[in-house]
Amino acid sequence: MATDQRAKADTLSLRQRLLSSSCRLFFPEDPVKIVRGQGQYLYDEQGGEYIDCINNVAHVGHCHPLVVQAAHEQNQVLNTNSRYLHDNIVDYAQRLSETLPEKLCVFYFLNSGSEANDLALRLARQYTGHQDVVVLDHAYHGHLSSLIDISPYKFRYLDGQKEWVHVAPLPDTYRGPYREDHPNPAVAYANEVKRVVSNAQEKGRKIAAFFMESLPSVGGQIIPPAGYFSQVAEHIHRAGGVFVADEIQVGFGRVGKHFWAFQLQGEDFVPDIVTMGKSIGNGHPIACVATTQAVSRAFEATGVEYFNTFGGSPVSCAVGLAVLDVLEKEQLQAHATCVGSFLMELLRQQKAKHPIIGDVRGVGLFIGVDLVQDEATRMPATQEADYVITRLKENYILLSADGPGRNILKFKPPMCFSLDNAQLVVTKLDAILTDMEEKVRSCETLRLQPCSVKHPPGSTGPGCRAAAGSRPS
Amino acid sequence: MATDQRAKADTLSLRQRLLSSSCRLFFPEDPVKIVRGQGQYLYDEQGGEYIDCINNVAHVGHCHPLVVQAAHEQNQVLNTNSRYLHDNIVDYAQRLSETLPEKLCVFYFLNSGSEANDLALRLARQYTGHQDVVVLDHAYHGHLSSLIDISPYKFRYLDGQKEWVHVAPLPDTYRGPYREDHPNPAVAYANEVKRVVSNAQEKGRKIAAFFMESLPSVGGQIIPPAGYFSQVAEHIHRAGGVFVADEIQVGFGRVGKHFWAFQLQGEDFVPDIVTMGKSIGNGHPIACVATTQAVSRAFEATGVEYFNTFGGSPVSCAVGLAVLDVLEKEQLQAHATCVGSFLMELLRQQKAKHPIIGDVRGVGLFIGVDLVQDEATRMPATQEADYVITRLKENYILLSADGPGRNILKFKPPMCFSLDNAQLVVTKLDAILTDMEEKVRSCETLRLQPCSVKHPPGSTGPGCRAAAGSRPS
């Protein structure tokens, strides 16, 4: 049982003493202490209510009563490993199979998206007999050694690129080499993958897998052009590799129109492996790998057991089933379409009003607002994004910025995020951007005078520049 | 919500269709369907009550009401990631720190023992700047790619030994090169590690870490000779590496006398990294890495964030705290000493009676019964162990066999395992061994006549041999 609630400063100082500083806090200069969650809201120790625009793990809403109840009922009865027969694991696998193309019919249960991607890597290697992996630039696939290796978002800052890893450009039609004016960006970006594969093969390397998030998230809320996946899969299959669709952040109805984000690419496209995590347990540690019989059989042929202590436990599967039930009962997929479209529309209105918004892109409740220094160059407005996030937090709105330039405002809220929430968040965003623009203007007028404290970083006046430098980005 | 209970055959056939056969069932020829658990008991769909002698995950007992309640209370209030301040994570880290030597004062929270060992590997490599790992033969450290690589128990059947992995012999004083008659097996086995390190260094390799379970479990319930760890640590430190004590299966009071199994090696020994899992959440997916400030700081110096989506969530930490509370309130550590000693004594009496028992070893509720074909050669009685396990299961006792020869009966029950349970299990074991001996004798008398169905495998009569071959081991 937890002790009586500590003063926030006490919690912070204990955390600084006992936890590694590698485990970072949001808003490190003024972190938030959260003590309660409900639906799309989080509450701090003083009762302050925050709108949560970022927690894609609390998929059907923080502390959803049906999910909590399902966990509790099963926790009271049985929670053991999957070496005994139990209904929950087969019921859950069956329910998941109903959401997927028929070919993806073998399931493995695990505890985290990272564990799922690591198993996907093992499956791909065993099936193909190859070792190498093609990934997209800026991708992040998990915190494990094997996944740091295939995550340019991480390895660029650590050990660097391994010889068995090959990086293709993000299919980013806003800032990448092939843009909205290109006649066929899907083919052009897929040809980049083909080129990367060919280069690798020329060095005698053999491709086991292509990994990508169905919608690249830390890469900057990218919506790949339709047709890209099929083209890429063709190149990868020809090289003897498999296509791994990482749906950990983006699956489970978030995109609204479809249950899985890879389905945005058309009915004819089916990945060889799909990995799931985060949202599927609404906060309970659950993950899953779905694959084909062919891939699974190659793994089974080694004769070596795969055992995951907690994976597929009766409690994990009861929670997973409850999340599926709530998604259905509350029609959250249709809700994501509706609220997402509304939010996109509001954000596009903001784009027309504020030149700092270079692009608004998204689908369902997966939306990115790309802040730029200049519409022509599309240079990321990194410091401005950080400033906006901080100001939103002061307005009790939790949002984050990501992408290679850390300039893309990332919307990925719990699926119960409402029309009213969308309206309020955009109203606040509008006010902050308007205020920021005014301050920049006044600062430019005053020129050599330093600006007031809460001014936007990265502004052009010299006073602004100095103050901007004082905010670590 | 789960559907109404399925018929066992239906559950099995769905499982065969939807789950990979790499995820194995206990007793695959006649698996058990378990629908309820309480304390040290598991119940099948017909109400049959099994004594659970193997589930070290259900540490304080299946479905312990205080642990279940703690999870439920927190699940209703908040379950989010550790990027916000929360009391549970700091309270839990503080409570864990009180059980450890002062030097081990920085904590990372994760979801599984595998994730913990993978992080330990990353920490060790970052701190030392080296890549290589020394492990013990037959060791198992987890199901992830990086851990398969350092698990001879697995890699021997898969990709083989990587050039950066070096294997030292198990410090097994019963069947290893240095036995109970050796004047100083601790030094002798530690010198084997020294030799392995030297050989690696001669090839230009640099040692990042030595990994070992504080009591090797799948290695065969091994109790390393006292003084071994300090000696090994000296050799490893001299090579610039760190000592990682894997306490995932054996920590948290199981050994009775101490909270951690590494403490059996003396007060002066402190590992550089300790990994925890399984037992610490009583079935909820929780794991932890504890390390020194020096190791942690080297990792922090990269400037790269370590983020684990579910690790250290308010629910995980509430559960972890509740497990610690129950351990204390019910004095389960002292209980493990008492029941463990009693069980060891009973098993030693069996050893005097049944020549198939070559060795009984253990500490607290971590006990191995080593079955041999012959007292002189100590050849593993593999088929006999499998037979005993199957007969025990028919008697509603769940036990498993492990070790390189799959001949060691492994006791690692929930910590509430009672004196009565110990008495009953040993009485049943005695009856099975007696029956087995009688059947072997009658079989030998009859010689050429095939034996009856439930006879022990591996017996010397030709009829026995034929029948033995029919049981897959």
JSON list of C-alpha atoms in Angstrom, two decimals, chain A residues 58-156:
[
{"chain": "A", "resi": 58, "resn": "ALA", "atom": "CA", "xyz": [-4.96, 4.78, -22.20]},
{"chain": "A", "resi": 59, "resn": "HIS", "atom": "CA", "xyz": [-6.70, 3.85, -25.43]},
{"chain": "A", "resi": 60, "resn": "VAL", "atom": "CA", "xyz": [-10.33, 3.63, -24.31]},
{"chain": "A", "resi": 61, "resn": "GLY", "atom": "CA", "xyz": [-9.78, 6.23, -21.60]},
{"chain": "A", "resi": 62, "resn": "HIS", "atom": "CA", "xyz": [-7.88, 6.35, -18.33]},
{"chain": "A", "resi": 63, "resn": "CYS", "atom": "CA", "xyz": [-9.24, 3.89, -15.73]},
{"chain": "A", "resi": 64, "resn": "HIS", "atom": "CA", "xyz": [-12.12, 2.73, -17.91]},
{"chain": "A", "resi": 65, "resn": "PRO", "atom": "CA", "xyz": [-14.46, 1.01, -15.41]},
{"chain": "A", "resi": 66, "resn": "LEU", "atom": "CA", "xyz": [-15.15, -2.04, -17.62]},
{"chain": "A", "resi": 67, "resn": "VAL", "atom": "CA", "xyz": [-11.46, -2.67, -18.15]},
{"chain": "A", "resi": 68, "resn": "VAL", "atom": "CA", "xyz": [-10.68, -2.15, -14.46]},
{"chain": "A", "resi": 69, "resn": "GLN", "atom": "CA", "xyz": [-13.51, -4.52, -13.53]},
{"chain": "A", "resi": 70, "resn": "ALA", "atom": "CA", "xyz": [-12.34, -7.21, -15.98]},
{"chain": "A", "resi": 71, "resn": "ALA", "atom": "CA", "xyz": [-8.83, -7.07, -14.49]},
{"chain": "A", "resi": 72, "resn": "HIS", "atom": "CA", "xyz": [-10.18, -7.28, -10.97]},
{"chain": "A", "resi": 73, "resn": "GLU", "atom": "CA", "xyz": [-12.53, -10.18, -11.65]},
{"chain": "A", "resi": 74, "resn": "GLN", "atom": "CA", "xyz": [-9.78, -12.22, -13.25]},
{"chain": "A", "resi": 75, "resn": "ASN", "atom": "CA", "xyz": [-7.14, -11.19, -10.68]},
{"chain": "A", "resi": 76, "resn": "GLN", "atom": "CA", "xyz": [-9.31, -12.67, -7.93]},
{"chain": "A", "resi": 77, "resn": "VAL", "atom": "CA", "xyz": [-9.66, -16.01, -9.69]},
{"chain": "A", "resi": 78, "resn": "LEU", "atom": "CA", "xyz": [-6.44, -16.91, -11.50]},
{"chain": "A", "resi": 79, "resn": "ASN", "atom": "CA", "xyz": [-3.32, -15.31, -12.93]},
{"chain": "A", "resi": 80, "resn": "THR", "atom": "CA", "xyz": [-0.77, -17.85, -14.03]},
{"chain": "A", "resi": 81, "resn": "ASN", "atom": "CA", "xyz": [1.37, -18.64, -17.05]},
{"chain": "A", "resi": 82, "resn": "SER", "atom": "CA", "xyz": [0.25, -19.98, -20.41]},
{"chain": "A", "resi": 83, "resn": "ARG", "atom": "CA", "xyz": [1.63, -23.49, -19.91]},
{"chain": "A", "resi": 84, "resn": "TYR", "atom": "CA", "xyz": [-1.81, -24.57, -18.74]},
{"chain": "A", "resi": 85, "resn": "LEU", "atom": "CA", "xyz": [-4.91, -24.47, -20.89]},
{"chain": "A", "resi": 86, "resn": "HIS", "atom": "CA", "xyz": [-7.11, -21.45, -20.29]},
{"chain": "A", "resi": 87, "resn": "ASP", "atom": "CA", "xyz": [-10.03, -19.96, -22.20]},
{"chain": "A", "resi": 88, "resn": "ASN", "atom": "CA", "xyz": [-8.96, -16.33, -22.05]},
{"chain": "A", "resi": 89, "resn": "ILE", "atom": "CA", "xyz": [-5.87, -16.75, -24.21]},
{"chain": "A", "resi": 90, "resn": "VAL", "atom": "CA", "xyz": [-7.73, -18.61, -26.96]},
{"chain": "A", "resi": 91, "resn": "ASP", "atom": "CA", "xyz": [-10.73, -16.28, -26.79]},
{"chain": "A", "resi": 92, "resn": "TYR", "atom": "CA", "xyz": [-8.43, -13.28, -27.09]},
{"chain": "A", "resi": 93, "resn": "ALA", "atom": "CA", "xyz": [-6.49, -14.76, -29.99]},
{"chain": "A", "resi": 94, "resn": "GLN", "atom": "CA", "xyz": [-9.76, -15.54, -31.73]},
{"chain": "A", "resi": 95, "resn": "ARG", "atom": "CA", "xyz": [-11.11, -12.02, -31.23]},
{"chain": "A", "resi": 96, "resn": "LEU", "atom": "CA", "xyz": [-7.88, -10.49, -32.53]},
{"chain": "A", "resi": 97, "resn": "SER", "atom": "CA", "xyz": [-7.91, -12.82, -35.54]},
{"chain": "A", "resi": 98, "resn": "GLU", "atom": "CA", "xyz": [-11.35, -11.47, -36.47]},
{"chain": "A", "resi": 99, "resn": "THR", "atom": "CA", "xyz": [-9.84, -8.00, -36.86]},
{"chain": "A", "resi": 100, "resn": "LEU", "atom": "CA", "xyz": [-7.00, -9.15, -39.13]},
{"chain": "A", "resi": 101, "resn": "PRO", "atom": "CA", "xyz": [-6.67, -10.52, -42.65]},
{"chain": "A", "resi": 102, "resn": "GLU", "atom": "CA", "xyz": [-7.14, -14.30, -42.63]},
{"chain": "A", "resi": 103, "resn": "LYS", "atom": "CA", "xyz": [-3.48, -14.94, -43.40]},
{"chain": "A", "resi": 104, "resn": "LEU", "atom": "CA", "xyz": [-2.39, -13.48, -40.04]},
{"chain": "A", "resi": 105, "resn": "CYS", "atom": "CA", "xyz": [-3.64, -16.35, -37.93]},
{"chain": "A", "resi": 106, "resn": "VAL", "atom": "CA", "xyz": [-0.93, -17.33, -35.44]},
{"chain": "A", "resi": 107, "resn": "PHE", "atom": "CA", "xyz": [-0.52, -15.36, -32.21]},
{"chain": "A", "resi": 108, "resn": "TYR", "atom": "CA", "xyz": [2.18, -14.88, -29.59]},
{"chain": "A", "resi": 109, "resn": "PHE", "atom": "CA", "xyz": [1.49, -12.92, -26.41]},
{"chain": "A", "resi": 110, "resn": "LEU", "atom": "CA", "xyz": [4.02, -10.79, -24.60]},
{"chain": "A", "resi": 111, "resn": "ASN", "atom": "CA", "xyz": [4.33, -7.85, -22.21]},
{"chain": "A", "resi": 112, "resn": "SER", "atom": "CA", "xyz": [5.46, -4.86, -24.26]},
{"chain": "A", "resi": 113, "resn": "GLY", "atom": "CA", "xyz": [5.73, -3.55, -27.77]},
{"chain": "A", "resi": 114, "resn": "SER", "atom": "CA", "xyz": [9.49, -3.89, -27.44]},
{"chain": "A", "resi": 115, "resn": "GLU", "atom": "CA", "xyz": [9.17, -7.60, -26.66]},
{"chain": "A", "resi": 116, "resn": "ALA", "atom": "CA", "xyz": [6.85, -7.91, -29.67]},
{"chain": "A", "resi": 117, "resn": "ASN", "atom": "CA", "xyz": [9.27, -6.25, -32.08]},
{"chain": "A", "resi": 118, "resn": "ASP", "atom": "CA", "xyz": [12.15, -8.33, -30.75]},
{"chain": "A", "resi": 119, "resn": "LEU", "atom": "CA", "xyz": [10.16, -11.50, -31.37]},
{"chain": "A", "resi": 120, "resn": "ALA", "atom": "CA", "xyz": [9.23, -10.23, -34.84]},
{"chain": "A", "resi": 121, "resn": "LEU", "atom": "CA", "xyz": [12.93, -9.88, -35.55]},
{"chain": "A", "resi": 122, "resn": "ARG", "atom": "CA", "xyz": [13.60, -13.43, -34.35]},
{"chain": "A", "resi": 123, "resn": "LEU", "atom": "CA", "xyz": [10.69, -14.79, -36.43]},
{"chain": "A", "resi": 124, "resn": "ALA", "atom": "CA", "xyz": [11.83, -12.93, -39.55]},
{"chain": "A", "resi": 125, "resn": "ARG", "atom": "CA", "xyz": [15.38, -14.17, -39.20]},
{"chain": "A", "resi": 126, "resn": "GLN", "atom": "CA", "xyz": [14.37, -17.74, -38.58]},
{"chain": "A", "resi": 127, "resn": "TYR", "atom": "CA", "xyz": [11.93, -17.79, -41.48]},
{"chain": "A", "resi": 128, "resn": "THR", "atom": "CA", "xyz": [14.19, -16.14, -44.04]},
{"chain": "A", "resi": 129, "resn": "GLY", "atom": "CA", "xyz": [17.54, -17.45, -42.87]},
{"chain": "A", "resi": 130, "resn": "HIS", "atom": "CA", "xyz": [18.74, -13.87, -43.39]},
{"chain": "A", "resi": 131, "resn": "GLN", "atom": "CA", "xyz": [20.03, -11.37, -40.81]},
{"chain": "A", "resi": 132, "resn": "ASP", "atom": "CA", "xyz": [19.62, -7.86, -42.16]},
{"chain": "A", "resi": 133, "resn": "VAL", "atom": "CA", "xyz": [16.92, -5.31, -41.57]},
{"chain": "A", "resi": 134, "resn": "VAL", "atom": "CA", "xyz": [15.72, -2.32, -43.57]},
{"chain": "A", "resi": 135, "resn": "VAL", "atom": "CA", "xyz": [14.17, 0.47, -41.51]},
{"chain": "A", "resi": 136, "resn": "LEU", "atom": "CA", "xyz": [12.95, 3.97, -42.14]},
{"chain": "A", "resi": 137, "resn": "ASP", "atom": "CA", "xyz": [14.97, 6.96, -41.09]},
{"chain": "A", "resi": 138, "resn": "HIS", "atom": "CA", "xyz": [14.12, 8.37, -37.64]},
{"chain": "A", "resi": 139, "resn": "ALA", "atom": "CA", "xyz": [12.19, 5.21, -36.74]},
{"chain": "A", "resi": 140, "resn": "TYR", "atom": "CA", "xyz": [11.87, 3.98, -33.18]},
{"chain": "A", "resi": 141, "resn": "HIS", "atom": "CA", "xyz": [10.92, 0.35, -32.54]},
{"chain": "A", "resi": 142, "resn": "GLY", "atom": "CA", "xyz": [11.70, -0.11, -28.84]},
{"chain": "A", "resi": 143, "resn": "HIS", "atom": "CA", "xyz": [14.11, 0.09, -25.93]},
{"chain": "A", "resi": 144, "resn": "LEU", "atom": "CA", "xyz": [15.79, -3.31, -26.20]},
{"chain": "A", "resi": 145, "resn": "SER", "atom": "CA", "xyz": [19.36, -3.79, -27.50]},
{"chain": "A", "resi": 146, "resn": "SER", "atom": "CA", "xyz": [18.13, -5.45, -30.68]},
{"chain": "A", "resi": 147, "resn": "LEU", "atom": "CA", "xyz": [15.65, -2.63, -31.31]},
{"chain": "A", "resi": 148, "resn": "ILE", "atom": "CA", "xyz": [17.99, 0.23, -30.56]},
{"chain": "A", "resi": 149, "resn": "ASP", "atom": "CA", "xyz": [20.00, -1.32, -33.39]},
{"chain": "A", "resi": 150, "resn": "ILE", "atom": "CA", "xyz": [17.07, -0.91, -35.82]},
{"chain": "A", "resi": 151, "resn": "SER", "atom": "CA", "xyz": [16.00, 2.51, -34.52]},
{"chain": "A", "resi": 152, "resn": "PRO", "atom": "CA", "xyz": [17.84, 5.40, -36.20]},
{"chain": "A", "resi": 153, "resn": "TYR", "atom": "CA", "xyz": [16.03, 7.68, -33.70]},
{"chain": "A", "resi": 154, "resn": "LYS", "atom": "CA", "xyz": [18.24, 6.07, -31.01]},
{"chain": "A", "resi": 155, "resn": "PHE", "atom": "CA", "xyz": [21.32, 4.51, -32.61]},
{"chain": "A", "resi": 156, "resn": "ARG", "atom": "CA", "xyz": [22.45, 7.81, -34.12]}
]
